mmCIF file of C-alpha atoms in Angstrom:
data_model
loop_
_atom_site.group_PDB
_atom_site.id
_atom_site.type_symbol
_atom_site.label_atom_id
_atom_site.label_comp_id
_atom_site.label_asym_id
_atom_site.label_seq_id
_atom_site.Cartn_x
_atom_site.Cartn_y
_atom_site.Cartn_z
ATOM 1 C CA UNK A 19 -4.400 13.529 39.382
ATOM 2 C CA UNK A 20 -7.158 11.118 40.393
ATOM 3 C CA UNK A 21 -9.167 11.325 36.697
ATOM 4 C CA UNK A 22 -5.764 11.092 34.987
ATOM 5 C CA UNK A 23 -4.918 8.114 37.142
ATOM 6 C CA UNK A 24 -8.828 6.923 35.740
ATOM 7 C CA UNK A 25 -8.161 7.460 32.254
ATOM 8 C CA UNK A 26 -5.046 6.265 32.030
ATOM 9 C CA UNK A 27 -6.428 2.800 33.505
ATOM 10 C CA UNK A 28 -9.342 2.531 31.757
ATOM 11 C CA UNK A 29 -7.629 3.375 28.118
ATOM 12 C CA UNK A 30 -6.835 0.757 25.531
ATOM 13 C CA UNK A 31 -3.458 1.273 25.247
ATOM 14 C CA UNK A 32 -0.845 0.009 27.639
ATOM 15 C CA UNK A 33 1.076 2.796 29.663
ATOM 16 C CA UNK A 34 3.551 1.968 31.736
ATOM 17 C CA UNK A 35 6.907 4.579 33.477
ATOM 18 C CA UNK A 36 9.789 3.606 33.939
ATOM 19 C CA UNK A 37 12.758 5.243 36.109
ATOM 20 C CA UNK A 38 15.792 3.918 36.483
ATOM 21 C CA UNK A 39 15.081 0.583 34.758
ATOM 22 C CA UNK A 40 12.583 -0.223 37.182
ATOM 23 C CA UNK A 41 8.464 -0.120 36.158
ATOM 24 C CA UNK A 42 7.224 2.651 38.787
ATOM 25 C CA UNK A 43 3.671 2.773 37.357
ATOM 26 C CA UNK A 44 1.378 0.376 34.920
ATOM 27 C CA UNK A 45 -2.047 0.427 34.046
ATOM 28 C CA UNK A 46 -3.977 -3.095 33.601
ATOM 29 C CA UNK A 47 -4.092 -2.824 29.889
ATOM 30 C CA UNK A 48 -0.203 -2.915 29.753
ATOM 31 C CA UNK A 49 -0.538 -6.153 32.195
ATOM 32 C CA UNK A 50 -3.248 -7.536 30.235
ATOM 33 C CA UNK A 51 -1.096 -7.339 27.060
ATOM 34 C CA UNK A 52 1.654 -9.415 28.634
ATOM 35 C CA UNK A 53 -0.368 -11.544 30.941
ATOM 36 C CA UNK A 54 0.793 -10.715 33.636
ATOM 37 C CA UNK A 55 -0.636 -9.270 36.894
ATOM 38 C CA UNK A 56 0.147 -5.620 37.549
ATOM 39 C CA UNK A 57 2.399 -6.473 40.755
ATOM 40 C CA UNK A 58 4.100 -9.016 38.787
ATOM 41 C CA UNK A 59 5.091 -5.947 36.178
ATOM 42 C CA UNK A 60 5.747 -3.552 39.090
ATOM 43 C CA UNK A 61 8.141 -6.313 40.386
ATOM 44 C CA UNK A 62 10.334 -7.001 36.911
ATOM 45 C CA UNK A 63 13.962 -5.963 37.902
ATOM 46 C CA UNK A 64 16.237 -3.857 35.808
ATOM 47 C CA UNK A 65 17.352 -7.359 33.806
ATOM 48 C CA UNK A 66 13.699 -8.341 33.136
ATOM 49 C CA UNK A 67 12.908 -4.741 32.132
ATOM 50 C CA UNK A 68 15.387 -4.817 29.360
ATOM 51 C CA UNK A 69 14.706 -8.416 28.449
ATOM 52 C CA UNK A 70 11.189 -7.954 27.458
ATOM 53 C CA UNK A 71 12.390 -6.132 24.343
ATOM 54 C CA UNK A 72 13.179 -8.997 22.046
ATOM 55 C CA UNK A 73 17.379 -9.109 21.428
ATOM 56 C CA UNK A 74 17.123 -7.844 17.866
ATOM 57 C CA UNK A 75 14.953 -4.762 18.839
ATOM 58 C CA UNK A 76 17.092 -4.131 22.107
ATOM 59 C CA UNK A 77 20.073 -1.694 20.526
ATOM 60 C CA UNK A 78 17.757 0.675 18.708
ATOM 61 C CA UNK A 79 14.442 1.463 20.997
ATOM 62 C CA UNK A 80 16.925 1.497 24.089
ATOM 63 C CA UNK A 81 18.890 3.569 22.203
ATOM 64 C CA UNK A 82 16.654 5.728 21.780
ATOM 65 C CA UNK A 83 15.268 5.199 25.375
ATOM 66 C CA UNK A 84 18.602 6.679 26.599
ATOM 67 C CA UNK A 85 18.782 9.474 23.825
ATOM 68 C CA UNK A 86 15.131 10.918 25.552
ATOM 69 C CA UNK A 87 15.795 10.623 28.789
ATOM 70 C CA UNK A 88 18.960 12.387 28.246
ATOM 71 C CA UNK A 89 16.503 15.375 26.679
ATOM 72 C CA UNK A 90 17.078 14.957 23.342
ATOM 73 C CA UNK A 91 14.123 15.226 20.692
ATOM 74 C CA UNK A 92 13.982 12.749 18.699
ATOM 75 C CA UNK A 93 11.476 12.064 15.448
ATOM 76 C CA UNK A 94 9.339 9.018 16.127
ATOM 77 C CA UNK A 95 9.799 6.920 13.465
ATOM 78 C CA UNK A 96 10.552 2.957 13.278
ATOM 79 C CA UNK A 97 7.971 2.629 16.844
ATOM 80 C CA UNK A 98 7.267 -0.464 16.255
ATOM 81 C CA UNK A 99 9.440 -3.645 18.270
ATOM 82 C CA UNK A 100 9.278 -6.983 19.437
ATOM 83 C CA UNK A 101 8.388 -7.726 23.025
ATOM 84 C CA UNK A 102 7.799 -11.157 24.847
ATOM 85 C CA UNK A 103 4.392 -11.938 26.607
ATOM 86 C CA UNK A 104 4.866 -14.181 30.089
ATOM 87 C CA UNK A 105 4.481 -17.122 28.234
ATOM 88 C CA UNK A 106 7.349 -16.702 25.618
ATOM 89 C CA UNK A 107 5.222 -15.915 22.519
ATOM 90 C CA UNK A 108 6.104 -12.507 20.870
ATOM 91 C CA UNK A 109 4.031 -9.547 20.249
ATOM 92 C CA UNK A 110 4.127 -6.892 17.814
ATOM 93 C CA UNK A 111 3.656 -4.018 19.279
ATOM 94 C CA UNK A 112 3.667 -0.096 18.626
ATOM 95 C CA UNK A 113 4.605 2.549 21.200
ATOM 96 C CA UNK A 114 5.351 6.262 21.815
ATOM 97 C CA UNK A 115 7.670 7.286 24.570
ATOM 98 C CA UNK A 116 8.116 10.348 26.314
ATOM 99 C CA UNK A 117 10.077 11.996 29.104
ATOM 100 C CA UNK A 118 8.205 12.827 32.021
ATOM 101 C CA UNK A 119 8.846 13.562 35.560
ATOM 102 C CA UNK A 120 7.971 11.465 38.420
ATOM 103 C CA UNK A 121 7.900 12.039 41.770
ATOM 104 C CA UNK A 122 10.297 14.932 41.186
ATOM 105 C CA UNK A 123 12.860 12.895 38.941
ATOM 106 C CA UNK A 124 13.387 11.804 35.039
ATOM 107 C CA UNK A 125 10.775 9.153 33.694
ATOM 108 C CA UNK A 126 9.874 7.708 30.464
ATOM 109 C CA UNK A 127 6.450 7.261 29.762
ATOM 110 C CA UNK A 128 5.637 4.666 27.127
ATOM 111 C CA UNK A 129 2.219 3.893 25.710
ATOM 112 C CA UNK A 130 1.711 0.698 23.684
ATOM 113 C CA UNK A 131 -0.797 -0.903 21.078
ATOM 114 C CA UNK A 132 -0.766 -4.679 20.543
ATOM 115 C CA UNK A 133 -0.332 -4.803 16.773
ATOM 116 C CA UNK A 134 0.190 -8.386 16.883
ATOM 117 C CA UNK A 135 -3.203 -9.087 15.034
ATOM 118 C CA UNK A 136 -2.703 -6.460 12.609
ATOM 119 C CA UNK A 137 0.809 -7.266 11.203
ATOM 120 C CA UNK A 138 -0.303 -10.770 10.838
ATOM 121 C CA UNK A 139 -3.166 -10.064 8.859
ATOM 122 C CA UNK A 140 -0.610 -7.753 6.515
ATOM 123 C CA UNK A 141 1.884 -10.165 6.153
ATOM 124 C CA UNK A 142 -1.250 -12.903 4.915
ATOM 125 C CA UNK A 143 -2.202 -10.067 2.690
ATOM 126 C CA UNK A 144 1.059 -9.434 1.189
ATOM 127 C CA UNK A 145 1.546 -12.948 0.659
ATOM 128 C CA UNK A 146 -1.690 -13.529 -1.026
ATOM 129 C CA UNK A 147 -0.928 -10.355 -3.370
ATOM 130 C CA UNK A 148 1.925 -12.126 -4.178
ATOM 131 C CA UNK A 149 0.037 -15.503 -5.282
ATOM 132 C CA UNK A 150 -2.091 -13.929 -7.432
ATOM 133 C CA UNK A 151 0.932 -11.867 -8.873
ATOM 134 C CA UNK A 152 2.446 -14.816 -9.494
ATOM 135 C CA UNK A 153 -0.390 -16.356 -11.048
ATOM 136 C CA UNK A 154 -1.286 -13.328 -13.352
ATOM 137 C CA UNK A 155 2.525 -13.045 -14.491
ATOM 138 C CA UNK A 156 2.518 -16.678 -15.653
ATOM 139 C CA UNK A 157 -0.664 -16.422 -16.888
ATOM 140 C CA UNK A 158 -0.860 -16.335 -21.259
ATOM 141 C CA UNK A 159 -3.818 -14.090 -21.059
ATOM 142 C CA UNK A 160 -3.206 -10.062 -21.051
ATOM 143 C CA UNK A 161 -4.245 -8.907 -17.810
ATOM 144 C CA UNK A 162 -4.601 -5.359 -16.689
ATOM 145 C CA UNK A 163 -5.969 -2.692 -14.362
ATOM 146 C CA UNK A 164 -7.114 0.824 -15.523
ATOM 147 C CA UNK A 165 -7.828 3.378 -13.294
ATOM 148 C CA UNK A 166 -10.517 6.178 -13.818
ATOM 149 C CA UNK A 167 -8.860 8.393 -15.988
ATOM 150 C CA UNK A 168 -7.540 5.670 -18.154
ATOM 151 C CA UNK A 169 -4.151 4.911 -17.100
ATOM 152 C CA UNK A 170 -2.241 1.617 -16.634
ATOM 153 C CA UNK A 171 -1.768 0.567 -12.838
ATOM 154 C CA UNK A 172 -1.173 -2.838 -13.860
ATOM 155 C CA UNK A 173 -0.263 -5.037 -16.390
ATOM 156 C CA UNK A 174 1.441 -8.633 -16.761
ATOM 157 C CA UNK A 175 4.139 -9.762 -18.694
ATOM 158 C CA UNK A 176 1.966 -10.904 -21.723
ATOM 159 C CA UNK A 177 0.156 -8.046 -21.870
ATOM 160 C CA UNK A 178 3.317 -5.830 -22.153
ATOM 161 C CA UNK A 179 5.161 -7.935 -24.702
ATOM 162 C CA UNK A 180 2.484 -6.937 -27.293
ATOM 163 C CA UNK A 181 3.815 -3.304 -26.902
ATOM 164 C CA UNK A 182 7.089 -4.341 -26.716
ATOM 165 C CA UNK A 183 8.446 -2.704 -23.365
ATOM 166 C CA UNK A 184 8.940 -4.061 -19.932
ATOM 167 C CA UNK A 185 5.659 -3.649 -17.454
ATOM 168 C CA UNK A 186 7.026 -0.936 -15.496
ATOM 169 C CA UNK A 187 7.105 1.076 -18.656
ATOM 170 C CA UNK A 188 3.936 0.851 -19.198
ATOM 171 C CA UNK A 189 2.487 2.105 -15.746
ATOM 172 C CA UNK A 190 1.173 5.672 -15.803
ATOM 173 C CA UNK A 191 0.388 5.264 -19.495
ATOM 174 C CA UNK A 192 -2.979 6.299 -20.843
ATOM 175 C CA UNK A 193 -4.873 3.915 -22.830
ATOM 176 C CA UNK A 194 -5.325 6.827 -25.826
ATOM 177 C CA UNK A 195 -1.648 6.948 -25.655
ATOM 178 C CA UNK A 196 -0.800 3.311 -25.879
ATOM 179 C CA UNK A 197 -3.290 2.548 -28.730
ATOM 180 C CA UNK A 198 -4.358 3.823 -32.386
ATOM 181 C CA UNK A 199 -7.322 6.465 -32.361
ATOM 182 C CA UNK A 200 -9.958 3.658 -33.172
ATOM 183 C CA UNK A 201 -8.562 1.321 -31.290
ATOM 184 C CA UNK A 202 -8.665 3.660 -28.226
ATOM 185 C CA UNK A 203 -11.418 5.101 -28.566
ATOM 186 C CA UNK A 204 -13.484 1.665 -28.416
ATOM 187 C CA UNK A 205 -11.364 0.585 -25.500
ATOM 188 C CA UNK A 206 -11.673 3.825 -23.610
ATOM 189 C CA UNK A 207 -15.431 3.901 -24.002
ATOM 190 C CA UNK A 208 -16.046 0.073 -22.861
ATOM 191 C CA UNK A 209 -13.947 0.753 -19.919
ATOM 192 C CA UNK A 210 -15.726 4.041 -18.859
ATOM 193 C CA UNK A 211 -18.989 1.668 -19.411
ATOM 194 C CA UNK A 212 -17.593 -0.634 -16.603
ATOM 195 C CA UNK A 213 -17.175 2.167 -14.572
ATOM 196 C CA UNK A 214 -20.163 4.391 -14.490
ATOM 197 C CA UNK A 215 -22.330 1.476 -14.860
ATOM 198 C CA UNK A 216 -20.723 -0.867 -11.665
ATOM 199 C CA UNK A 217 -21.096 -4.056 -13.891
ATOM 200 C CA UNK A 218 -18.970 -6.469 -15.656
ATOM 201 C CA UNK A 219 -18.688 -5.803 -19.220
ATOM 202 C CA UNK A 220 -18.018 -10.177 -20.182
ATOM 203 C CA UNK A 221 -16.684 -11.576 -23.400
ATOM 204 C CA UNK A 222 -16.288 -8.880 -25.774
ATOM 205 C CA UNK A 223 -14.610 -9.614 -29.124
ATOM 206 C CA UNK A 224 -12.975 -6.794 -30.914
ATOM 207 C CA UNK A 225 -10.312 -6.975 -33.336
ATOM 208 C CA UNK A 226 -6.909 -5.141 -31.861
ATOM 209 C CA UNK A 227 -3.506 -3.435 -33.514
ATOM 210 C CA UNK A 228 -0.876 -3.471 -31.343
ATOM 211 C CA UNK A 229 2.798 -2.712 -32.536
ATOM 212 C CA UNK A 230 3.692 -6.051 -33.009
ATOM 213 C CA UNK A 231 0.607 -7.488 -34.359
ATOM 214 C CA UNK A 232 -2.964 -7.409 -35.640
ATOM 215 C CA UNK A 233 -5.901 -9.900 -33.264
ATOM 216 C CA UNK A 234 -8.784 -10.682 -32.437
ATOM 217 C CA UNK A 235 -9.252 -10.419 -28.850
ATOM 218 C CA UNK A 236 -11.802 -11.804 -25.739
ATOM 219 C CA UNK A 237 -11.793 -9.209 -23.194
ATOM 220 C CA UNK A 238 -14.157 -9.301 -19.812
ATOM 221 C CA UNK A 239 -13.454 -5.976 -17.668
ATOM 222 C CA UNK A 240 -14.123 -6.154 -14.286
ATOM 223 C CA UNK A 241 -15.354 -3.243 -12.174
ATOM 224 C CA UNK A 242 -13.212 -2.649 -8.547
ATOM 225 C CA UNK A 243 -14.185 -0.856 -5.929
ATOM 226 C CA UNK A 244 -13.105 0.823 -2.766
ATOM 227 C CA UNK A 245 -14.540 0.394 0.680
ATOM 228 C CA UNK A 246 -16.751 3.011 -0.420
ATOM 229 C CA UNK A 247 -18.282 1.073 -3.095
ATOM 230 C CA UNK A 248 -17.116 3.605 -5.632
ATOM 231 C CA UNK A 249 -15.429 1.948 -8.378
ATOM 232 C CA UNK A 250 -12.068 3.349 -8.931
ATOM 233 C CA UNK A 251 -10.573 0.690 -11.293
ATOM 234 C CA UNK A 252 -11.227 -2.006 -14.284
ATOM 235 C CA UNK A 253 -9.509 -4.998 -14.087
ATOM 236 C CA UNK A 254 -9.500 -6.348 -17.862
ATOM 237 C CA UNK A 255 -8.702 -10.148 -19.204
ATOM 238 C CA UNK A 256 -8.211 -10.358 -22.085
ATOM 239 C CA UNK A 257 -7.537 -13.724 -24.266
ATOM 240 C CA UNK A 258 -5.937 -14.125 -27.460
ATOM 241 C CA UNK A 259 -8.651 -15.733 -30.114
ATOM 242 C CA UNK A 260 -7.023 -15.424 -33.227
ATOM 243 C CA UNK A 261 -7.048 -18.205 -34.564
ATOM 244 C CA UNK A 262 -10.578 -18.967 -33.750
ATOM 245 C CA UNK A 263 -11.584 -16.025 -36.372
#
């Protein structure tokens, strides 16, 4: 009992039981996460237990709170809540809860992450996906991502008109499907180029057939990696230059 009592207290997550609606054990972690001291969390009453769950998240995860202690098995999905630190601010956070028994009766025993950090840094990212998206969907220039074995994972608006269909048909496609022979071929092979290579292929002028039209294109492709460094897509710009020729 002692080492568990050591891990427990020396882990990274916050554990804390509950029994009754009263906190009968917390390690510091859990404290640390709240600011609090650990007598302040041993001394929350029922009311304060509950209220720590932010009003929108109370129904479900004490819901579910009841549903376990009651015995029933439940899958653990949507574990993520609201909870407010001492100081009013809310934290994301991400816990598993269990039935135990403690000192002879029925316990829960939750363990928590802080995912505060992390759900911020998500919600920048989607947000910043969504600039760009924005940005590439107004944009007049084609732009487009091809993956390694040559099919569409993105393309904007412009770039789809020229086939005459809607993006979203156009995902999954294969650029030898999508284009004439010659046309694919020489696309194919300057995006394979890009990829086995690592390095931008800039400012290539080729002359294009699409279904709607016959042009003269400026296309850079773009190597993209994964954390790995492997590339695993091309990102391809291409600009309409027509009337230049």
């Amino acid at each position: 009992e002692d080492k568990y009592r050591t891990l427990v207290e020396q882990s990274l997550q916050g554990t804390w039981v509950i029994q009754d609606m009263r906190v009968v054990f917390c390690n510091q972690t859990f404290a640390n996460m709240g600011g609090w001291t650990v007598d302040e969390v041993y001394s929350f009453s029922p009311e304060e237990v509950t209220n720590i769950i932010h009003p929108d998240d109370q129904k479900r995860v004490w819901g579910r709170f009841r549903e376990r202690l009651e015995g029933k098995q439940l899958p653990l999905t949507n574990n993520q809540l609201r909870a407010f630190r001492k100081d009013g601010s809310i934290a994301w956070i991400e816990y598993d809860a269990r039935r135990i028994n403690f000192s002879g009766r029925p316990a829960m025993l939750i363990s928590v992450l802080d995912i505060t950090e992390r759900r911020e840094a998500e919600k920048a990212l989607r947000e910043s996906e969504q600039r760009y998206r924005q940005l590439a969907e107004s944009a007049p220039e084609f732009i487009f991502i091809i993956d390694k074995e040559g099919k569409v994972r993105y393309v904007n608006s412009s770039g789809a008109r020229e086939f005459g269909c809607d993006p979203d048909q156009m995902l999954g496609k294969s650029v030898m499907e999508l284009f004439l022979p010659e046309t694919a071929k020489r696309q194919w092979e300057n995006i394979q180029k890009v990829i086995q290579s690592g390095q931008a292929l800039l400012n290539s002028e080729t002359k294009v057939i699409f279904p709607t039209r016959e042009v003269w294109l400026n296309t850079s492709l773009v190597p993209l990696r994964a954390e790995s460094s492997e590339v695993i897509q091309v990102l391809g710009i291409a600009r309409d230059v027509t009337e230049r020729k």
